[in-house]
JSON list of C-alpha atoms in Angstrom, two decimals:
[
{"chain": "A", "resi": 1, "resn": "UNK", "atom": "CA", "xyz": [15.41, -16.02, 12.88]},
{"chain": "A", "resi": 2, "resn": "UNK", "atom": "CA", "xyz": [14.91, -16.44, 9.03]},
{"chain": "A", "resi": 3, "resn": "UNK", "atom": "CA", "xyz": [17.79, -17.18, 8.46]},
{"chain": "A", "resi": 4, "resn": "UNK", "atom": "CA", "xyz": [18.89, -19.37, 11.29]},
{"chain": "A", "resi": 5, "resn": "UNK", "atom": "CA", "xyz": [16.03, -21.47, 9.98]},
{"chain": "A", "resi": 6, "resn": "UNK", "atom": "CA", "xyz": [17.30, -21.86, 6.81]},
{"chain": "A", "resi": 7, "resn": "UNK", "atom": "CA", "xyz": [20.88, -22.65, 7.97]},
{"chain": "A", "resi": 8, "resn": "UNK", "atom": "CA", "xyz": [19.68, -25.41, 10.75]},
{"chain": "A", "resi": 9, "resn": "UNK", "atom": "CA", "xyz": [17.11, -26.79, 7.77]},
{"chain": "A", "resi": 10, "resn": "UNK", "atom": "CA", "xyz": [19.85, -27.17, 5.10]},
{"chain": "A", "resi": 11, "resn": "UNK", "atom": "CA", "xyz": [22.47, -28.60, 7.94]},
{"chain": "A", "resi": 12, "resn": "UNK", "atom": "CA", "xyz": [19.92, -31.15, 8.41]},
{"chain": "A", "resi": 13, "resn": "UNK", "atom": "CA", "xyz": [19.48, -32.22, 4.97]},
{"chain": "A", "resi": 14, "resn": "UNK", "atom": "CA", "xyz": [23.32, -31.74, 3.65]},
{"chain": "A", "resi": 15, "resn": "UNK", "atom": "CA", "xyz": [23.41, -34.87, 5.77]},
{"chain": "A", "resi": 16, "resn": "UNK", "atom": "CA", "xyz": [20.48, -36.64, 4.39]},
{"chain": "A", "resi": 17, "resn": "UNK", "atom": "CA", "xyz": [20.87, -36.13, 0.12]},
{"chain": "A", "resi": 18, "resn": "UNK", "atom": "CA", "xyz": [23.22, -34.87, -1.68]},
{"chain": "A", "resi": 19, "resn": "UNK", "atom": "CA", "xyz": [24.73, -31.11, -1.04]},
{"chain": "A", "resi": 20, "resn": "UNK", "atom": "CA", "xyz": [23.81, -29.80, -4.55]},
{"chain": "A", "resi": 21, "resn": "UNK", "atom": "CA", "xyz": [20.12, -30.72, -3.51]},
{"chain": "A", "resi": 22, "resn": "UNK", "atom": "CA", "xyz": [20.53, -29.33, 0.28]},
{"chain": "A", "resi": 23, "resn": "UNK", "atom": "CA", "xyz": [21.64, -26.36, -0.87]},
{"chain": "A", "resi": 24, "resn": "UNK", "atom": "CA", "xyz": [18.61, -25.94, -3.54]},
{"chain": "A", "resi": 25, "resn": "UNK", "atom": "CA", "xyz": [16.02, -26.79, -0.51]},
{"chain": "A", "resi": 26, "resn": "UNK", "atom": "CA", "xyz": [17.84, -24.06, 1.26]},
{"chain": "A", "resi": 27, "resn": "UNK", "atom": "CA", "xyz": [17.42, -21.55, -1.18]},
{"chain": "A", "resi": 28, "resn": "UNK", "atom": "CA", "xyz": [13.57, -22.78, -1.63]},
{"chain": "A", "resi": 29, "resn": "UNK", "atom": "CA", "xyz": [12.78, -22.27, 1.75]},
{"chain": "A", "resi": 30, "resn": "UNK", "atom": "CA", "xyz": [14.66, -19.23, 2.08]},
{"chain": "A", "resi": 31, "resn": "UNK", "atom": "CA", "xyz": [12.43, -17.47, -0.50]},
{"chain": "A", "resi": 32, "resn": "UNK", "atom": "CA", "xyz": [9.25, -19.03, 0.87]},
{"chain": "A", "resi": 33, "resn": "UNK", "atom": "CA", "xyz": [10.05, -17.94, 4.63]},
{"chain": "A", "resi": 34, "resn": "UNK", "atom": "CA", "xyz": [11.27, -14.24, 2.82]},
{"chain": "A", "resi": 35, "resn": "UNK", "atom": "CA", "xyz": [8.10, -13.39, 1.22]},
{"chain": "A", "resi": 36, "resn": "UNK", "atom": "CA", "xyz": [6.03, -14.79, 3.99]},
{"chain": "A", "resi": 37, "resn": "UNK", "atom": "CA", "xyz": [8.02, -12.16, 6.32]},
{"chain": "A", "resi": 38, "resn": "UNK", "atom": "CA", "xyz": [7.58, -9.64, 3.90]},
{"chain": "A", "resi": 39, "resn": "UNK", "atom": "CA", "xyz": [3.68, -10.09, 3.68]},
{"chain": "A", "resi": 40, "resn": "UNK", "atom": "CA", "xyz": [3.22, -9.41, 7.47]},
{"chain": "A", "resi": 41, "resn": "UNK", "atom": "CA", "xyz": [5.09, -6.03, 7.10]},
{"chain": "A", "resi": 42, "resn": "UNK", "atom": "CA", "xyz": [3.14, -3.59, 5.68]},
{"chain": "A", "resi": 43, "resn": "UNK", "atom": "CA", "xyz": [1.75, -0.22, 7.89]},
{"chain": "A", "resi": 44, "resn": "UNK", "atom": "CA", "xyz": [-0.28, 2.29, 6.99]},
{"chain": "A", "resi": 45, "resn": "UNK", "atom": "CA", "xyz": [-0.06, 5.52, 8.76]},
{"chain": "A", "resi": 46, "resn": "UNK", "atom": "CA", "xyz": [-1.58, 8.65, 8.52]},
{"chain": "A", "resi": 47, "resn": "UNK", "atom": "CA", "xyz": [0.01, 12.17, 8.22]},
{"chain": "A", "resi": 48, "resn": "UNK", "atom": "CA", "xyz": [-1.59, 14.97, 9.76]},
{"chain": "A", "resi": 49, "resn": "UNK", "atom": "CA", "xyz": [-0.97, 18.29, 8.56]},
{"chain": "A", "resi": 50, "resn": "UNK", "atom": "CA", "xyz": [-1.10, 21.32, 10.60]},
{"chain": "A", "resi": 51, "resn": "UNK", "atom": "CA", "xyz": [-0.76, 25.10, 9.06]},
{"chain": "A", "resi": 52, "resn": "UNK", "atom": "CA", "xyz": [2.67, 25.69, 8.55]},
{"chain": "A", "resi": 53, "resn": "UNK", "atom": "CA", "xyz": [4.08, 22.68, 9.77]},
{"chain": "A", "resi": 54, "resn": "UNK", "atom": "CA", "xyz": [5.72, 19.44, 8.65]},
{"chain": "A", "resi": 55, "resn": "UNK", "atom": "CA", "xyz": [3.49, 16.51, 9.15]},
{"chain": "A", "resi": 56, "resn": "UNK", "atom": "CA", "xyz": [2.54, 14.29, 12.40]},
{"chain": "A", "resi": 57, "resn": "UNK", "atom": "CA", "xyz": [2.61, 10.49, 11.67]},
{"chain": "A", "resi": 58, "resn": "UNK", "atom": "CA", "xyz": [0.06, 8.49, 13.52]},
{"chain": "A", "resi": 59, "resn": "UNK", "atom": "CA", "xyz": [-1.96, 5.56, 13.40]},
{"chain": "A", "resi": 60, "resn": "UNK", "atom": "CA", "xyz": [-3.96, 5.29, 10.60]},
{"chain": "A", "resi": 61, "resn": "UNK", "atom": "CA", "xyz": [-7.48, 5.54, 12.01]},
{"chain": "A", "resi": 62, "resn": "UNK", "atom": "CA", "xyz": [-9.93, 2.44, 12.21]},
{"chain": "A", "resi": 63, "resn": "UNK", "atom": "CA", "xyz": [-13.06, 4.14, 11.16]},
{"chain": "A", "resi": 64, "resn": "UNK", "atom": "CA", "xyz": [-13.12, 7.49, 8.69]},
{"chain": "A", "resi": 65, "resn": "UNK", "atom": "CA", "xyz": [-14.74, 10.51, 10.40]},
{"chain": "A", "resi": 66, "resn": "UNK", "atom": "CA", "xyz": [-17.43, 12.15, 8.32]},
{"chain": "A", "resi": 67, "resn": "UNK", "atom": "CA", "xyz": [-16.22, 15.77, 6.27]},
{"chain": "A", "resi": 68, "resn": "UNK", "atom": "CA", "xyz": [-12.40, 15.05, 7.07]},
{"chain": "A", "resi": 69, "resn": "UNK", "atom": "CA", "xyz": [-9.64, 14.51, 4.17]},
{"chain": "A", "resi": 70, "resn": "UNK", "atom": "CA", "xyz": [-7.37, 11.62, 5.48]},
{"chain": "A", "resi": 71, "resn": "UNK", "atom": "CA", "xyz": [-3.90, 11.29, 4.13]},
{"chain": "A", "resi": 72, "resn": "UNK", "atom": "CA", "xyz": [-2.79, 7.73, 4.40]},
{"chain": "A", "resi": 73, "resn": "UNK", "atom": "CA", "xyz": [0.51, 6.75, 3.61]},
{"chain": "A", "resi": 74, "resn": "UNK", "atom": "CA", "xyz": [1.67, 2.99, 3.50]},
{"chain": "A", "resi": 75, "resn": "UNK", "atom": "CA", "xyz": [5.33, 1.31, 4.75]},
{"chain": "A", "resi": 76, "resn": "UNK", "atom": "CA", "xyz": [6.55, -1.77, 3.00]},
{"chain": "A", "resi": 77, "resn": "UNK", "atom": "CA", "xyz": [6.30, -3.67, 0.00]},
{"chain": "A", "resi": 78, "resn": "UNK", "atom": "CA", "xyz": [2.40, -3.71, -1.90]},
{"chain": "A", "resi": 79, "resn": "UNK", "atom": "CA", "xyz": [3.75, -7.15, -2.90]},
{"chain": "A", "resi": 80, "resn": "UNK", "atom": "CA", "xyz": [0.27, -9.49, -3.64]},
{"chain": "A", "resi": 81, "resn": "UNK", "atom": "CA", "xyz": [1.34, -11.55, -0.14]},
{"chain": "A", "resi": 82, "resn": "UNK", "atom": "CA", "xyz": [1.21, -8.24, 1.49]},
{"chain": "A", "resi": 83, "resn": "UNK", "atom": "CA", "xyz": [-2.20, -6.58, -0.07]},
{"chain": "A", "resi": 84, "resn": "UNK", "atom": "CA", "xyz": [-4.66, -8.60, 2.46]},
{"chain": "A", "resi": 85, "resn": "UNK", "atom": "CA", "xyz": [-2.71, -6.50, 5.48]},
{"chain": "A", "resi": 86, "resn": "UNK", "atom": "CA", "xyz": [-2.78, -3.21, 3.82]},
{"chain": "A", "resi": 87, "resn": "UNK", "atom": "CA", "xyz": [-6.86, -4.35, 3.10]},
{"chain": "A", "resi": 88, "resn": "UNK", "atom": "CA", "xyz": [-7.04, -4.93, 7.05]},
{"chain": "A", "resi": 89, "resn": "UNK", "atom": "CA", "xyz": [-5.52, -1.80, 8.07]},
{"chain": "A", "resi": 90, "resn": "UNK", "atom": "CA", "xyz": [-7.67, 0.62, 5.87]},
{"chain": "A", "resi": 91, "resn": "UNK", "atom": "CA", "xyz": [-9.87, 3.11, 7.97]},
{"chain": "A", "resi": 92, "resn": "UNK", "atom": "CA", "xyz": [-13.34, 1.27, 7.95]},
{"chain": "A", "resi": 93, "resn": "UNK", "atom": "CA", "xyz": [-16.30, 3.17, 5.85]},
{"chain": "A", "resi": 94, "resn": "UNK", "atom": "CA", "xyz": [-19.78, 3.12, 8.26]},
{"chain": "A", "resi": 95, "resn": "UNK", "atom": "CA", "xyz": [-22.87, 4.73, 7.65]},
{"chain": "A", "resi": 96, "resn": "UNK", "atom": "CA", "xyz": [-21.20, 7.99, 9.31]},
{"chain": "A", "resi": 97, "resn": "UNK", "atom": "CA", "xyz": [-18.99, 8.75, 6.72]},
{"chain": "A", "resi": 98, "resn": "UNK", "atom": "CA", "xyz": [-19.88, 11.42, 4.66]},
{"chain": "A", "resi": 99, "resn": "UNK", "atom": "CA", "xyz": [-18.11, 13.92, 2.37]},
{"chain": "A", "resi": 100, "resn": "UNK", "atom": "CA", "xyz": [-14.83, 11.69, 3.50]},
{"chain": "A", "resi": 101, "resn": "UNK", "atom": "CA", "xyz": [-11.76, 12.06, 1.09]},
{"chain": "A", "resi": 102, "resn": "UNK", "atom": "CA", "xyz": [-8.91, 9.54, 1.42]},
{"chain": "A", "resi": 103, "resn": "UNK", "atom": "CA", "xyz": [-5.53, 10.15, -0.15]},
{"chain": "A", "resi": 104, "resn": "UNK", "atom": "CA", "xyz": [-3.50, 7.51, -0.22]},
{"chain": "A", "resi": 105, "resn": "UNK", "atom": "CA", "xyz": [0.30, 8.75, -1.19]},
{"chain": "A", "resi": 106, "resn": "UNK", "atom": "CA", "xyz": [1.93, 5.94, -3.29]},
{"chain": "A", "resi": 107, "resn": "UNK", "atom": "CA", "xyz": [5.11, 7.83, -3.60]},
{"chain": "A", "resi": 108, "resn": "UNK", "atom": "CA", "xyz": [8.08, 5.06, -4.69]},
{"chain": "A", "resi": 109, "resn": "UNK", "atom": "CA", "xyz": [5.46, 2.45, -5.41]},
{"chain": "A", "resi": 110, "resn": "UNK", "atom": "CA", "xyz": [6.68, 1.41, -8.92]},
{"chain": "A", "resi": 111, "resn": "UNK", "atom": "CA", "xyz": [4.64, -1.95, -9.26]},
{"chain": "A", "resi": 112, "resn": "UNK", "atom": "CA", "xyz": [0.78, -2.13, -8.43]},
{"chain": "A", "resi": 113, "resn": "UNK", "atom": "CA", "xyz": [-0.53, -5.81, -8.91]},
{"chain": "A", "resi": 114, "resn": "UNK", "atom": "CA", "xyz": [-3.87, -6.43, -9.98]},
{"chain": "A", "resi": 115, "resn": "UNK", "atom": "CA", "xyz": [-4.69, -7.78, -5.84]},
{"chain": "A", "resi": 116, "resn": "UNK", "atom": "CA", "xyz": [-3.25, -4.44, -4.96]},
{"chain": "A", "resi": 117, "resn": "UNK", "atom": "CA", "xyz": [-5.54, -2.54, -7.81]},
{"chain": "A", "resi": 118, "resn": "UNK", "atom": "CA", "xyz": [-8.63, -4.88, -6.74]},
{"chain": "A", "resi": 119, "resn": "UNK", "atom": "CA", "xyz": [-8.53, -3.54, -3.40]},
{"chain": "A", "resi": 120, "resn": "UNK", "atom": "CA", "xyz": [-8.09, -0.33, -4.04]},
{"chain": "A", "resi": 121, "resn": "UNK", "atom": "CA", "xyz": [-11.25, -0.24, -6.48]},
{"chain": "A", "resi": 122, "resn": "UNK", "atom": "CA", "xyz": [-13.63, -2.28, -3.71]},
{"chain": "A", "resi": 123, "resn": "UNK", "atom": "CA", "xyz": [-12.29, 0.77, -1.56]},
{"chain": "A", "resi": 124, "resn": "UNK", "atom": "CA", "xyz": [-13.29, 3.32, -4.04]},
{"chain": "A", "resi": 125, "resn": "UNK", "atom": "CA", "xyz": [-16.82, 1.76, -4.61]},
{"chain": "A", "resi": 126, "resn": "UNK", "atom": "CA", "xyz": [-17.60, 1.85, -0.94]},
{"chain": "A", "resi": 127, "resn": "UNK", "atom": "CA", "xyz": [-16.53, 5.18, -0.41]},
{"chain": "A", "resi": 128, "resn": "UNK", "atom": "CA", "xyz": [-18.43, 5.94, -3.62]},
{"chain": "A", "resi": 129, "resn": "UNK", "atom": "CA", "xyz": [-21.27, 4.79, -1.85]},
{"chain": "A", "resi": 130, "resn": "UNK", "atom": "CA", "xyz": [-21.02, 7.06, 0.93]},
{"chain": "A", "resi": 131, "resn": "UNK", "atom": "CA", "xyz": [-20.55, 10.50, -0.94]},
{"chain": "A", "resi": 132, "resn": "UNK", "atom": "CA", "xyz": [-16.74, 9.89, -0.42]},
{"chain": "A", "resi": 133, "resn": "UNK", "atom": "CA", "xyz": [-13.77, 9.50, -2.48]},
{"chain": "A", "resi": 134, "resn": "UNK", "atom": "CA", "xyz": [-10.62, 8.14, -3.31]},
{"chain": "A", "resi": 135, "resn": "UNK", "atom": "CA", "xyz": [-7.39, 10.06, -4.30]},
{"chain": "A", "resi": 136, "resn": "UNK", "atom": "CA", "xyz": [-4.31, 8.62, -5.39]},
{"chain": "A", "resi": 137, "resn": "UNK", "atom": "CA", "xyz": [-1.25, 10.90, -5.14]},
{"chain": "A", "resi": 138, "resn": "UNK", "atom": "CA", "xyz": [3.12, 10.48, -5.44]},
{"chain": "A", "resi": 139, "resn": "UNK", "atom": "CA", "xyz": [1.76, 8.11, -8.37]},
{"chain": "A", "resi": 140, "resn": "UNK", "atom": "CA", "xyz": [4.45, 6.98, -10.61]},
{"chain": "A", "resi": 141, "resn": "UNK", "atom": "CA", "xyz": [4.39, 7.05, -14.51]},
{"chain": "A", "resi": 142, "resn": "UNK", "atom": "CA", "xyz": [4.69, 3.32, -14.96]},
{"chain": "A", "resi": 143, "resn": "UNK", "atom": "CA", "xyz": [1.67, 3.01, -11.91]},
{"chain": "A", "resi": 144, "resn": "UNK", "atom": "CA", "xyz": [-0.37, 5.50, -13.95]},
{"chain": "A", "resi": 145, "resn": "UNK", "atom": "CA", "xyz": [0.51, 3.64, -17.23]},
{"chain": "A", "resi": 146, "resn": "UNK", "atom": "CA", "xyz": [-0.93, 0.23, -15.38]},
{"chain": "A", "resi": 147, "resn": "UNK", "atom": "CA", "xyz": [-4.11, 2.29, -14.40]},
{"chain": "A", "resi": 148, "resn": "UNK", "atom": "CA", "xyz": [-4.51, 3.13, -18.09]},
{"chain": "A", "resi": 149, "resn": "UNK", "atom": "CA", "xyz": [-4.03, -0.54, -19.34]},
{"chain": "A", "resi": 150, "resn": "UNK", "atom": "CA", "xyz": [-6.48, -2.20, -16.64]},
{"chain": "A", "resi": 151, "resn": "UNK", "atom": "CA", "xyz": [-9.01, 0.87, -17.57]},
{"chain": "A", "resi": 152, "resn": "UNK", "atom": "CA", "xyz": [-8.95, 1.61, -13.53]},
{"chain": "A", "resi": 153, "resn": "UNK", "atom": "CA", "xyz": [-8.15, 5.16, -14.03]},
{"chain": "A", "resi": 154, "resn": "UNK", "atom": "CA", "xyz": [-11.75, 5.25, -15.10]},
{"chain": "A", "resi": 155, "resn": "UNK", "atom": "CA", "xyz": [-12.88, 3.84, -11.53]},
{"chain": "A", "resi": 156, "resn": "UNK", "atom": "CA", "xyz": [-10.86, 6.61, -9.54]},
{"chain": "A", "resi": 157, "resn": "UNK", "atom": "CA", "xyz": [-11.57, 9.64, -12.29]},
{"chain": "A", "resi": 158, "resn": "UNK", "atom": "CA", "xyz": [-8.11, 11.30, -14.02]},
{"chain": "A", "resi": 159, "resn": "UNK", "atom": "CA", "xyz": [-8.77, 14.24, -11.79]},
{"chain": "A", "resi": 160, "resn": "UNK", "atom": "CA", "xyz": [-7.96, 12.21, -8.75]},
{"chain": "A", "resi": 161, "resn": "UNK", "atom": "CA", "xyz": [-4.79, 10.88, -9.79]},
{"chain": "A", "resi": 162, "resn": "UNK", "atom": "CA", "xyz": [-1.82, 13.25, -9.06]},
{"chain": "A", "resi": 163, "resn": "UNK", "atom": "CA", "xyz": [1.78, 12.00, -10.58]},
{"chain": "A", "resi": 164, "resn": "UNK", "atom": "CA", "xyz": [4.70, 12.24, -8.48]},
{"chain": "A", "resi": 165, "resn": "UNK", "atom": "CA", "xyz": [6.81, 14.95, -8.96]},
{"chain": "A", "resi": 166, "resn": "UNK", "atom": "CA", "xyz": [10.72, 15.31, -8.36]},
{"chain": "A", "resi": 167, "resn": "UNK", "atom": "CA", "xyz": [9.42, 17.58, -4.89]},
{"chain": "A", "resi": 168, "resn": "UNK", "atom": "CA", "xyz": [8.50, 14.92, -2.69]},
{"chain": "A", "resi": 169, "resn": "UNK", "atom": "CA", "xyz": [5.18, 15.94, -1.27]},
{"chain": "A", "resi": 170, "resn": "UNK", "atom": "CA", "xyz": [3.94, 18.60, -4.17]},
{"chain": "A", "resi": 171, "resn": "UNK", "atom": "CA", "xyz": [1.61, 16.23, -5.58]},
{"chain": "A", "resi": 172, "resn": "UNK", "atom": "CA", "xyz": [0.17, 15.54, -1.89]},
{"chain": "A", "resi": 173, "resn": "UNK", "atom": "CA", "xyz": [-0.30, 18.65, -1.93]},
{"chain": "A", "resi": 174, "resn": "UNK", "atom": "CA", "xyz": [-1.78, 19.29, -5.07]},
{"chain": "A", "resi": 175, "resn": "UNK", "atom": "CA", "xyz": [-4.28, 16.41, -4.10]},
{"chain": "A", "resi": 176, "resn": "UNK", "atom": "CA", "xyz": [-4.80, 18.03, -0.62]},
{"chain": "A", "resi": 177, "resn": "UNK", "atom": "CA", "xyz": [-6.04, 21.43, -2.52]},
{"chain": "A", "resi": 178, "resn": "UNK", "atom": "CA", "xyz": [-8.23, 19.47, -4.79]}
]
C-alpha cells in the first residue's frame, strides 16, 4: 500500500509541476510514509525457558508477576518513531511487583537513541521502586559505549549489563544466572 501511494501521489503531480519536482515529492513522501510504517512495528515478546529446552515465545505479559525473572525480547527497529510502542507494550509495574527482574535481550541492536535510553531509565526507576530490576543483556560494544557517554550505565549498575557474545544467547544466560 506504501508504495502504491507514493506511485498514484507522484502520477498526480508529474502532471501538475515539473517531473524533477514530482519525483522529489515522491521520494519525500516515500520516506515520511516509511518511517511512519516502521514506528507501528515494533513487538515485544517474551521467552520462556523451561529446563533443558529451547525457549517458548509468547506475549509479553501486561502486568509483571511478583518474584519472577521475565525475559523480554523486542522485534523491529528501536528507531525514536518506534520507542512510544515499545513504551506501550512493556509489562506494567503495580504495587504487586516485588523481587521482579526484567531482562530485556538487545541482541543486534547497534543504535540506542536517547528516547530509546529515556525509556528504558523511567523503566528502571519504577522497578527500582518496587525492589525490582532491570537487566540489559546481547548488548553491543558500541550500545555499551553510548551507556558510558550518557553516564546511564550508572542508572542500570555495570553488573547488569551483559555484552553480547559471538554465542547467541550466552549472555542471556549469563544475565539469567545473575
Amino acid at each position: 500500500p506504501i508504495q502504491q501511494v507514493v506511485m498514484v501521489i507522484t502520477f498526480i503531480f508529474t502532471l501538475l509541476i515539473p517531473l524533477q519536482y514530482a519525483v522529489l515529492v515522491g521520494v519525500a513522501i516515500a520516506i515520511v510514509l516509511f518511517v511512519v510504517d516502521q514506528s507501528n512495528k515494533i513487538t515485544i515478546k517474551e521467552w520462556i525457558y523451561e529446563k533443558g529446552q529451547l525457549p517458548i515465545e509468547a506475549e509479553a505479559p501486561e502486568v509483571l508477576e511478583p518474584n519472577k525473572i521475565t525475559i523480554l525480547v523486542p522485534f523491529g527497529s528501536l528507531f525514536f518513531a518506534a520507542v512510544s510502542s515499545f513504551d506501550d507494550q512493556l509489562p506494567s509495574v503495580t504495587d504487586d511487583t516485588r523481587n521482579s527482574v526484567v531482562i530485556i535481550n538487545l541482541r543486534n541492536k547497534t543504535s540506542l537513541g536517547s528516547t530509546f535510553l529515556e525509556v528504558l531509565e523511567r523503566y528502571s526507576e519504577e522497578l527500582r521502586a518496587h525492589q525490582s530490576k532491570l537487566m540489559l543483556a546481547g548488548m553491543s560494544e558500541e550500545s555499551i559505549s553510548v551507556l558510558e557517554e550518557t553516564d546511564h550505565i550508572s542508572i542500570y549498575g555495570r553488573d547488569n549489563i551483559f555484552p553480547e557474545t559471538d554465542r547467541v544467547g550466552e549472555s542471556l544466560k549469563q544475565a539469567h544466572h545473575a
